[in-house]
PDB file of C-alpha atoms and ligand atoms in Angstrom:
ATOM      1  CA  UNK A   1       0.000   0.000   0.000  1.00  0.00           C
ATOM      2  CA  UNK A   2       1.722   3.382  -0.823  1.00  0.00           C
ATOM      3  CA  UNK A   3       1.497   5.808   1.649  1.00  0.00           C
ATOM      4  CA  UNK A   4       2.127   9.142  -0.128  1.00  0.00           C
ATOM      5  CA  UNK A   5      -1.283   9.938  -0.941  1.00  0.00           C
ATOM      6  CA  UNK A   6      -0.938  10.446  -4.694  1.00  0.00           C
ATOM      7  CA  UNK A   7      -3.388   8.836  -5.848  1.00  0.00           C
ATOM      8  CA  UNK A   8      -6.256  11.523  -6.758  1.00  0.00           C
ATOM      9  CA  UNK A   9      -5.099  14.324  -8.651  1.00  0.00           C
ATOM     10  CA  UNK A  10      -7.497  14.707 -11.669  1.00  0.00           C
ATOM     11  CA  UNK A  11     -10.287  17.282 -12.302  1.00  0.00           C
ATOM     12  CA  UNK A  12     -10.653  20.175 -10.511  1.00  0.00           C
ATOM     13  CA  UNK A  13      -9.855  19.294  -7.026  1.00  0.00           C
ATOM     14  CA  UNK A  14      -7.192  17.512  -8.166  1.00  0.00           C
ATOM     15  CA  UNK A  15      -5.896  20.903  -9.713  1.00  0.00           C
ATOM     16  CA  UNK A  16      -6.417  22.685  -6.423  1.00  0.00           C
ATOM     17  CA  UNK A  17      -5.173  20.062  -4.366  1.00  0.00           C
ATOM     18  CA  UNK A  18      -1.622  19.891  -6.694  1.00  0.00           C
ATOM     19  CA  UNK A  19      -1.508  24.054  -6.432  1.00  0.00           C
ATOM     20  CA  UNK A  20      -1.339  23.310  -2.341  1.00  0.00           C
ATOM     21  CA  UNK A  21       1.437  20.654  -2.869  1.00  0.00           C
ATOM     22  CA  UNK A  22       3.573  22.526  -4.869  1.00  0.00           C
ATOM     23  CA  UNK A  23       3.140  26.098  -2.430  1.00  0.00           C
ATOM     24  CA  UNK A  24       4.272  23.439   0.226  1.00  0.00           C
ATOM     25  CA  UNK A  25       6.988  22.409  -1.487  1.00  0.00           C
ATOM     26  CA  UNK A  26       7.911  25.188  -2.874  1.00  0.00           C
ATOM     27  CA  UNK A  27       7.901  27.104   0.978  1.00  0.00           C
ATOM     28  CA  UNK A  28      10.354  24.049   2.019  1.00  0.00           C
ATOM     29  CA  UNK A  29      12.559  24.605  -0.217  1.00  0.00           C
ATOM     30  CA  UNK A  30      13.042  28.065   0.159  1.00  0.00           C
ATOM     31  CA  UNK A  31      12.592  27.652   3.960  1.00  0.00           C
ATOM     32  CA  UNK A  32      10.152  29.964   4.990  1.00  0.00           C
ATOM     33  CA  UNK A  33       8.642  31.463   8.049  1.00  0.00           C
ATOM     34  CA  UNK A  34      12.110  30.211   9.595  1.00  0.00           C
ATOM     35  CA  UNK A  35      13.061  32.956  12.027  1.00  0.00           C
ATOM     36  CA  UNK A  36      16.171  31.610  13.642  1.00  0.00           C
ATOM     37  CA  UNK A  37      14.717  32.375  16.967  1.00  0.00           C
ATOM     38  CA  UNK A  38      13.656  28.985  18.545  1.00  0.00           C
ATOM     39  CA  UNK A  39      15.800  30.064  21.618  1.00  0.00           C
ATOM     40  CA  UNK A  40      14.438  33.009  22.386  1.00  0.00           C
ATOM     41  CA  UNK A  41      11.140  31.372  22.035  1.00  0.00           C
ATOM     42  CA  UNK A  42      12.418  27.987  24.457  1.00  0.00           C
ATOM     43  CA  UNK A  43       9.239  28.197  27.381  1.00  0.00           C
ATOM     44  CA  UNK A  44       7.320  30.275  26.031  1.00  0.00           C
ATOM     45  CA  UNK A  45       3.652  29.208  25.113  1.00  0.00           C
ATOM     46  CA  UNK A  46       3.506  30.657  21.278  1.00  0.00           C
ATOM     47  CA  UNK A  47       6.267  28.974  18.673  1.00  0.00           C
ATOM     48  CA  UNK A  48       8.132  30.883  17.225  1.00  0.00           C
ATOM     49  CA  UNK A  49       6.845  32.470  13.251  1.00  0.00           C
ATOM     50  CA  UNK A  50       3.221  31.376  14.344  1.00  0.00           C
ATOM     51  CA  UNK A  51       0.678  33.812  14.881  1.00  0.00           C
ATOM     52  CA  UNK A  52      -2.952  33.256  17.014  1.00  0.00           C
ATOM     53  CA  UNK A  53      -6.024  32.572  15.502  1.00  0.00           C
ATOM     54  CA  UNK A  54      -9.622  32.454  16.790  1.00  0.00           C
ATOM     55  CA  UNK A  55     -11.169  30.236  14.586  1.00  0.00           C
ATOM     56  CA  UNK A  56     -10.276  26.379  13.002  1.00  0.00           C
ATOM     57  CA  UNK A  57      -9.097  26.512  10.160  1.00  0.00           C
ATOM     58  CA  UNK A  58      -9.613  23.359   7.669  1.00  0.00           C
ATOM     59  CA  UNK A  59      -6.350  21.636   6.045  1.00  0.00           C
ATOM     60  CA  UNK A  60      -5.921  18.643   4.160  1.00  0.00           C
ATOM     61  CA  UNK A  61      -5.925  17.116   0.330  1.00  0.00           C
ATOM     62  CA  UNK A  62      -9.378  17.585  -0.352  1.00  0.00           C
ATOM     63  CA  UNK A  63     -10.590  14.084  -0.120  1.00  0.00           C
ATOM     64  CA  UNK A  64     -13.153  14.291   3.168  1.00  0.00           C
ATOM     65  CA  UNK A  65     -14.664  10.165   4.004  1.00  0.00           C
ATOM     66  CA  UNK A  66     -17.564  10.189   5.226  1.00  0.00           C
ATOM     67  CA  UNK A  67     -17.480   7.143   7.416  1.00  0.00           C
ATOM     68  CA  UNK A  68     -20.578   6.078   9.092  1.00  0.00           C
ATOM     69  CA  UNK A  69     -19.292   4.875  12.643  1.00  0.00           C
ATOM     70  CA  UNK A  70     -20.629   1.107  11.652  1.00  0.00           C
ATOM     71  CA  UNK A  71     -17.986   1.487   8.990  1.00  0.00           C
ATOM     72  CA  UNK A  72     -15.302   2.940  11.138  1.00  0.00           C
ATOM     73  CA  UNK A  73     -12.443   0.726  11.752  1.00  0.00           C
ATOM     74  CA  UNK A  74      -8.870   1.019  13.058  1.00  0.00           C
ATOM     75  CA  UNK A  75      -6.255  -1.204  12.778  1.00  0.00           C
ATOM     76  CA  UNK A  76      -3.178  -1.209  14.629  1.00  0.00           C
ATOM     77  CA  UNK A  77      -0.010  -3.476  13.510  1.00  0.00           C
ATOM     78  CA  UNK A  78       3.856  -3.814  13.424  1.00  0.00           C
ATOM     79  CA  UNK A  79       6.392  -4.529  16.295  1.00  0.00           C
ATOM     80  CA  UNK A  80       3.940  -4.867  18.763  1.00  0.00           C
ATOM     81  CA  UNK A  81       2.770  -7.676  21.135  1.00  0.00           C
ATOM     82  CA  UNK A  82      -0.797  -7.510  20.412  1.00  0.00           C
ATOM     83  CA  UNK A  83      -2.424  -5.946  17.451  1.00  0.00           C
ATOM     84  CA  UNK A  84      -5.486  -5.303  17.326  1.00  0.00           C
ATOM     85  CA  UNK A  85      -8.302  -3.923  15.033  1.00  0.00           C
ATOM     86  CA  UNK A  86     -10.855  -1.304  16.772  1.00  0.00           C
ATOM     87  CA  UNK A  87     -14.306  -0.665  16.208  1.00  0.00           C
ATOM     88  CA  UNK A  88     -16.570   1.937  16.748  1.00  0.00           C
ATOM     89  CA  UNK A  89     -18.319   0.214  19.836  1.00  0.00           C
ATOM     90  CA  UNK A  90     -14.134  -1.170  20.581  1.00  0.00           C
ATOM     91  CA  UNK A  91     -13.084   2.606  21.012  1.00  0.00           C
ATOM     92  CA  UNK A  92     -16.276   3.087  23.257  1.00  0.00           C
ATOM     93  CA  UNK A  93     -14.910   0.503  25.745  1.00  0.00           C
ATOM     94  CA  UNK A  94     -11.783   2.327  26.390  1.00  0.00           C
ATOM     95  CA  UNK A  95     -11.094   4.647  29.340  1.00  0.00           C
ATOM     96  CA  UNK A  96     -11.882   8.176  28.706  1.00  0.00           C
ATOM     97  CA  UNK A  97      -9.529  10.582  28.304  1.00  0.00           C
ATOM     98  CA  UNK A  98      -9.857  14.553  28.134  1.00  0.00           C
ATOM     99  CA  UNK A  99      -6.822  16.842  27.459  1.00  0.00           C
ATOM    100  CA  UNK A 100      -6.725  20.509  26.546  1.00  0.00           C
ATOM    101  CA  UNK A 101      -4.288  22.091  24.331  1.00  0.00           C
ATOM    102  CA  UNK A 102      -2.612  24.138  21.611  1.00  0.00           C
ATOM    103  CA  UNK A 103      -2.373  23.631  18.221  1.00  0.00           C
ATOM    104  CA  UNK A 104       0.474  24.674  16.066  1.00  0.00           C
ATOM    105  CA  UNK A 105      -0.245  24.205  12.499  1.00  0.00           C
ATOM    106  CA  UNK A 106       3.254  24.874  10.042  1.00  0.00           C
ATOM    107  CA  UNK A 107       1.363  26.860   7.872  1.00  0.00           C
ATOM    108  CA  UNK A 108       1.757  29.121  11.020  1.00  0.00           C
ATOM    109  CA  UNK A 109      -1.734  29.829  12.509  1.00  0.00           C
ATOM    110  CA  UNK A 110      -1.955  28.244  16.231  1.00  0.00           C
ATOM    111  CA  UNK A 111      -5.072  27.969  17.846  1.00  0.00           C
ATOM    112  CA  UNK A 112      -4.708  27.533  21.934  1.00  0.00           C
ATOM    113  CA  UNK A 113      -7.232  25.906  24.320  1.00  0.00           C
ATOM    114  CA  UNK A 114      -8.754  23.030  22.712  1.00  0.00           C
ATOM    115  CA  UNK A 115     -10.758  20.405  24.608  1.00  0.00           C
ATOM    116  CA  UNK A 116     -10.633  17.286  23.571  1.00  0.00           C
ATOM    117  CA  UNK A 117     -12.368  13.964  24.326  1.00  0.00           C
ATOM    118  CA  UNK A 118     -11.185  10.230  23.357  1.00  0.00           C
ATOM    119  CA  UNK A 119      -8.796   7.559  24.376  1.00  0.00           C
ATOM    120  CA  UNK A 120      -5.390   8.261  25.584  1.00  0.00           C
ATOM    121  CA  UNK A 121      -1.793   7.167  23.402  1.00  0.00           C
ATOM    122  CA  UNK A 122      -0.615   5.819  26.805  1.00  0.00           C
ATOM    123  CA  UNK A 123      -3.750   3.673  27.163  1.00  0.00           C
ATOM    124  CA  UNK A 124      -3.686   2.359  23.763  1.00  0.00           C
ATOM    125  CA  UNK A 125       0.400   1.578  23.644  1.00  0.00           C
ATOM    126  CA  UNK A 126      -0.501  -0.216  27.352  1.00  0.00           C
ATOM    127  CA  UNK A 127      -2.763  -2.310  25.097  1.00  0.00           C
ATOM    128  CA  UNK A 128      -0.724  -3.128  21.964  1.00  0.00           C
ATOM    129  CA  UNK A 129       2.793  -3.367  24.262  1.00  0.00           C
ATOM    130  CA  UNK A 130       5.197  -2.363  21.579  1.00  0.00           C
ATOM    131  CA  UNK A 131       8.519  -4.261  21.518  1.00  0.00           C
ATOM    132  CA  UNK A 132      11.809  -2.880  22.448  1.00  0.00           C
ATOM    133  CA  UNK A 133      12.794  -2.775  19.090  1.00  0.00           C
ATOM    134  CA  UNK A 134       9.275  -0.425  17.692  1.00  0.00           C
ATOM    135  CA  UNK A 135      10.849   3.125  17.502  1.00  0.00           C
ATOM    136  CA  UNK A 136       8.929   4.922  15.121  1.00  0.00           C
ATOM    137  CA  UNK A 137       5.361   5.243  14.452  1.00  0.00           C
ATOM    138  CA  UNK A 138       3.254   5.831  10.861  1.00  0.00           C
ATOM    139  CA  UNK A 139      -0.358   7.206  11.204  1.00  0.00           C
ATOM    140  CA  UNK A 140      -2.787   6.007   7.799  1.00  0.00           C
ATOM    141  CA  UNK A 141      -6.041   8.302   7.186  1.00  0.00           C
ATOM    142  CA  UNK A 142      -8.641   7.076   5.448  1.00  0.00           C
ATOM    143  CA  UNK A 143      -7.754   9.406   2.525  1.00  0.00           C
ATOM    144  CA  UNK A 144      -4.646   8.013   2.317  1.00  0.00           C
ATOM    145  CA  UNK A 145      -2.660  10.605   3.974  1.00  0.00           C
ATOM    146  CA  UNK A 146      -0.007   9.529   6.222  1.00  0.00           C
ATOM    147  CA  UNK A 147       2.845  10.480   8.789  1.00  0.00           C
ATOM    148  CA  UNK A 148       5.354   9.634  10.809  1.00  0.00           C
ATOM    149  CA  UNK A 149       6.662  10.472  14.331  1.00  0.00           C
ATOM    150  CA  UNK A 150       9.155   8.760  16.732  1.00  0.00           C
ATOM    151  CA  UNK A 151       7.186   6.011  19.144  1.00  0.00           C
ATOM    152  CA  UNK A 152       8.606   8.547  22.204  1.00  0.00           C
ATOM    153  CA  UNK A 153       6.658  11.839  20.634  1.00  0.00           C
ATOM    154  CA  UNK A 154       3.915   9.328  20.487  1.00  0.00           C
ATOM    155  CA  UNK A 155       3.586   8.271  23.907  1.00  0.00           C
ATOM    156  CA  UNK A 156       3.441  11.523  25.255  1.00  0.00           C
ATOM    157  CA  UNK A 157       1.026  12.409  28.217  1.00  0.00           C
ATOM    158  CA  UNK A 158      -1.272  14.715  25.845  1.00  0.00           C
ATOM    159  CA  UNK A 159      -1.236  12.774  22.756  1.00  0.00           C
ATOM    160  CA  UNK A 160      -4.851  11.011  21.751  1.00  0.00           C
ATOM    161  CA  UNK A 161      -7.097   9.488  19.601  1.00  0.00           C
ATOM    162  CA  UNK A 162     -10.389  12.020  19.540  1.00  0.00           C
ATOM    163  CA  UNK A 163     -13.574  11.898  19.326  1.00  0.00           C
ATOM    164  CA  UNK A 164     -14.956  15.098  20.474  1.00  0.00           C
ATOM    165  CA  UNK A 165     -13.526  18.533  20.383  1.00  0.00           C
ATOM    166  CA  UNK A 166     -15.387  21.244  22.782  1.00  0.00           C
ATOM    167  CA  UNK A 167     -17.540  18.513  24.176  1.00  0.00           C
ATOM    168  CA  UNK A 168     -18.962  17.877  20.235  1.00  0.00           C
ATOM    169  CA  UNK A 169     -18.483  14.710  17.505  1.00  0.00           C
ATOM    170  CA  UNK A 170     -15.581  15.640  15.421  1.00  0.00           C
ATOM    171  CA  UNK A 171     -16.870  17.050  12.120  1.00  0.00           C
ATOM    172  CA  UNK A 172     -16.231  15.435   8.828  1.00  0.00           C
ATOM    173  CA  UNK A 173     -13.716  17.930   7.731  1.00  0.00           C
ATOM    174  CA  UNK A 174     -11.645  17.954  11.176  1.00  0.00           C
ATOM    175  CA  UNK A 175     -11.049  14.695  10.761  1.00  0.00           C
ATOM    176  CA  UNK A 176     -14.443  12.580  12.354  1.00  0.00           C
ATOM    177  CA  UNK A 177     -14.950  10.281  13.707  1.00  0.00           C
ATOM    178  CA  UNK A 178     -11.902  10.232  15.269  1.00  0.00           C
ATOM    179  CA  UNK A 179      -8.279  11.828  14.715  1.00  0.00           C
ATOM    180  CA  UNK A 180      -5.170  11.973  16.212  1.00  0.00           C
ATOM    181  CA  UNK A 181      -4.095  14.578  18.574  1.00  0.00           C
ATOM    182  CA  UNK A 182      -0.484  15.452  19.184  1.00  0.00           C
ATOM    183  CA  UNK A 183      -0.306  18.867  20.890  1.00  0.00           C
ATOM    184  CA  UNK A 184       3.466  19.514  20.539  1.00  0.00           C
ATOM    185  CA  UNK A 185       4.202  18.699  17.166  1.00  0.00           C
ATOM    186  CA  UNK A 186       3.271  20.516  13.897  1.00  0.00           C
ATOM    187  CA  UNK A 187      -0.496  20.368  13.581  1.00  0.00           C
ATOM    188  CA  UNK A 188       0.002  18.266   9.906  1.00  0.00           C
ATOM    189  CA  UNK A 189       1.159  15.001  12.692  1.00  0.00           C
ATOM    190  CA  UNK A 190      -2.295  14.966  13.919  1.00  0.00           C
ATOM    191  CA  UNK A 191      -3.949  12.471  11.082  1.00  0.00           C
ATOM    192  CA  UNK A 192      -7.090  12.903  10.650  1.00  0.00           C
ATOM    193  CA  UNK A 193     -10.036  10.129   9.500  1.00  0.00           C
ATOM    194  CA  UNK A 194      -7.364   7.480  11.405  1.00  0.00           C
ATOM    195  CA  UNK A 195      -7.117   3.735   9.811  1.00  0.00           C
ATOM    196  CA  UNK A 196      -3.306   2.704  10.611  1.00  0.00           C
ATOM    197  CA  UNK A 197      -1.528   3.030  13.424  1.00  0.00           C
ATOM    198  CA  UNK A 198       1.690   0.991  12.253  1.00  0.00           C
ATOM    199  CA  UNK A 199       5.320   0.469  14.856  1.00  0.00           C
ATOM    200  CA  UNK A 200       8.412  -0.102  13.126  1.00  0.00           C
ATOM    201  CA  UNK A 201      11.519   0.169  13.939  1.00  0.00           C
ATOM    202  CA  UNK A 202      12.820   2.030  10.756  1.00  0.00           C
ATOM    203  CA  UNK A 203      11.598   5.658  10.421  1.00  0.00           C
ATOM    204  CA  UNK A 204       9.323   5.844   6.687  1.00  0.00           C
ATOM    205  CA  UNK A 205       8.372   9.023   5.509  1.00  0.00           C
ATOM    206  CA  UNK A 206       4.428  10.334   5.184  1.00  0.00           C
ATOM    207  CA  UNK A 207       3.174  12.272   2.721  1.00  0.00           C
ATOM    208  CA  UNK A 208       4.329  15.742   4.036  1.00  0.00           C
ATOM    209  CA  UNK A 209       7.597  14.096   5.180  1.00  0.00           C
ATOM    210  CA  UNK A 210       8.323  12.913   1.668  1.00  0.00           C
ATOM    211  CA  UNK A 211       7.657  16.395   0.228  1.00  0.00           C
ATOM    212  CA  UNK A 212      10.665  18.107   2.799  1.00  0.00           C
ATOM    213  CA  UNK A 213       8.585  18.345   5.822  1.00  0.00           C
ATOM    214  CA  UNK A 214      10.446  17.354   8.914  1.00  0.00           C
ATOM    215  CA  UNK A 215      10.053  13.635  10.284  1.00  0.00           C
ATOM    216  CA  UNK A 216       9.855  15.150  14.317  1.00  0.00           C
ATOM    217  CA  UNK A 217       8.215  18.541  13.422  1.00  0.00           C
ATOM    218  CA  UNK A 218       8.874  20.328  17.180  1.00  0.00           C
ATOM    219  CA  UNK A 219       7.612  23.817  16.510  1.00  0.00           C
ATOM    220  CA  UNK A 220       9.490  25.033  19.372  1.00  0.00           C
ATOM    221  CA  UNK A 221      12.701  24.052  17.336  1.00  0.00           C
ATOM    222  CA  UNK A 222      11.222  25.146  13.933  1.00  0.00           C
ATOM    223  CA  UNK A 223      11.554  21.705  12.677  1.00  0.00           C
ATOM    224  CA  UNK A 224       9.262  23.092   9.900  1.00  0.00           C
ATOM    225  CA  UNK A 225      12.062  21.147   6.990  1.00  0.00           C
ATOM    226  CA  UNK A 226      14.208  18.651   7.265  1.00  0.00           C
TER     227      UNK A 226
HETATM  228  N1  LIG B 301      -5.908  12.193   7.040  1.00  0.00           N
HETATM  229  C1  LIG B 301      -5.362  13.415   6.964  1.00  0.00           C
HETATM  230  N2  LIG B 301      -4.896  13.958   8.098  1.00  0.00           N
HETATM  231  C2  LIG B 301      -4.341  15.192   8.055  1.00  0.00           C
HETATM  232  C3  LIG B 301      -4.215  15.917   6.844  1.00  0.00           C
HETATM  233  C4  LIG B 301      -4.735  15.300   5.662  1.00  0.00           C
HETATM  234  O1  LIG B 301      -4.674  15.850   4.532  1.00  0.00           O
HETATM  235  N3  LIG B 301      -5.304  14.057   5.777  1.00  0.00           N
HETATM  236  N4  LIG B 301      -3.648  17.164   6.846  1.00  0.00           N
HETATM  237  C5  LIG B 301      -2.774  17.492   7.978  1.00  0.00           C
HETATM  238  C6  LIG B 301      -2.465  18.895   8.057  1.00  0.00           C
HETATM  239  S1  LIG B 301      -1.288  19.483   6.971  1.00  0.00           S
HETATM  240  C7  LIG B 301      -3.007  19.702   9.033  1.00  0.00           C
HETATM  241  S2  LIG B 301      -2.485  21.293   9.249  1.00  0.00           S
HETATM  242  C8  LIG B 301      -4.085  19.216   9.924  1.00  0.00           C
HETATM  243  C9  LIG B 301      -5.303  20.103   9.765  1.00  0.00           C
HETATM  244  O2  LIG B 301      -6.378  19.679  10.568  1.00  0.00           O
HETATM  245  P1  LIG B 301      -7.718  20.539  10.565  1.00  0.00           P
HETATM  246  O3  LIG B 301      -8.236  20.560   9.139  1.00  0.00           O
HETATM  247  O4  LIG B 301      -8.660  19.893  11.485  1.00  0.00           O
HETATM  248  O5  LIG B 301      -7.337  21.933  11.001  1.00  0.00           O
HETATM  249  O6  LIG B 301      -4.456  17.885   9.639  1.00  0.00           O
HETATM  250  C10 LIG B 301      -3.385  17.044   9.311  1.00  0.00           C
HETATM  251  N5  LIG B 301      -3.893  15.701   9.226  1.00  0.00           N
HETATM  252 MO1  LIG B 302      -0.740  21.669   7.678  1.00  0.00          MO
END
């Protein structure tokens, strides 16, 4: 199965969708919003070259599923002990989890205070036990998208699988039924529509990865590129 996403680029969307990629690529080439100031920025709460925003914005390749949560399934493999595939009603039987926090999108809009609903990262790695030897994690959407992130940015306190944002189902185009939530990584490691959750112990690139995004993404450290 590739993982880079390629795989609808005709028509109009497809047009729109391609102008997107190449801006992308074209901003990680050149570098931008890089400011060189990720010290002066080390504790403090806004990254540095982002700027706040009120609203949500909506970013991803234009193709939206519209699962029904009967068809809603995720599947979780690689080095791990147990793998298992979730269900809707599955997911329901985990412990609840809520977390608030910031999101830092690369594009440079953050967006502070979210609160989120779902099942915690630490709750579902205590269930799949990866081995010693998993060290890198690759997220799947349902549209194909996908990214990686090292299995320790992964198991973080605040990372999670959502389901609700502000107390509300996840809508369609945030990613519903339920995304992934890592608060201190660039916003474009929180895979929306999630299908794969896959351990390994080599690091593969995703789709923005591939295209000179960075394979950590700390926006602290600008890892915009890389
Ligand atoms: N499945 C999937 N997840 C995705 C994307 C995507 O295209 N497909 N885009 C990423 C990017 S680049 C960003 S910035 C965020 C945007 O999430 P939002 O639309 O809810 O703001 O989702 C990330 N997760
Ligand atoms: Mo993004």
């Amino acid at each position: 199965m590739a993982f880079d996403g390629t795989d609808d680029r005709s028509g109009m969307a497809g047009a729109v969708k391609q102008k997107l990629i190449d801006t992308k690529e074209k901003w990680a080439r050149e570098g931008r919003l890089l400011t060189g100031m990720a010290a002066e920025h080390r504790g403090r709460r806004l990254p540095p070259g982002q700027r706040l925003t009120q609203d949500w914005p909506i970013l991803d390749l234009g193709t939206r599923p519209n699962l029904a949560l009967a068809d809603w399934q995720l599947t979780v493999g690689g080095l791990i002990d147990n793998p298992v595939t979730w269900r809707w009603r599955d997911l329901a039987r985990q412990p609840r989890f809520t977390q608030v926090s910031d999101i830092h999108c690369v594009t440079a809009w953050s967006r502070y205070d979210n609160h989120w609903e779902g099942v915690s990262a630490k709750h579902l790695l205590a269930v799949v036990r990866p081995r010693a030897e998993a060290k890198f994690v690759i997220f799947r959407g349902y549209d194909s998208y996908a990214t990686n992130l090292p299995l320790a940015a992964f198991a973080d306190d605040d990372v999670l699988l959502a389901t609700k944002w502000e107390g509300k189902p996840i809508s369609r185009e945030h990613g519903g039924p339920v995304r992934v939530i890592v608060p201190k990584l660039y916003f474009w490691k929180s895979t929306k529509w999630v299908r794969h959750i896959w351990f390994s112990d080599k690091d593969s690139k995703g789709f923005w990865e591939a295209r000179g995004y960075h394979s950590n993404g700390d926006p602290w450290r600008e890892q915009r590129y890389g």
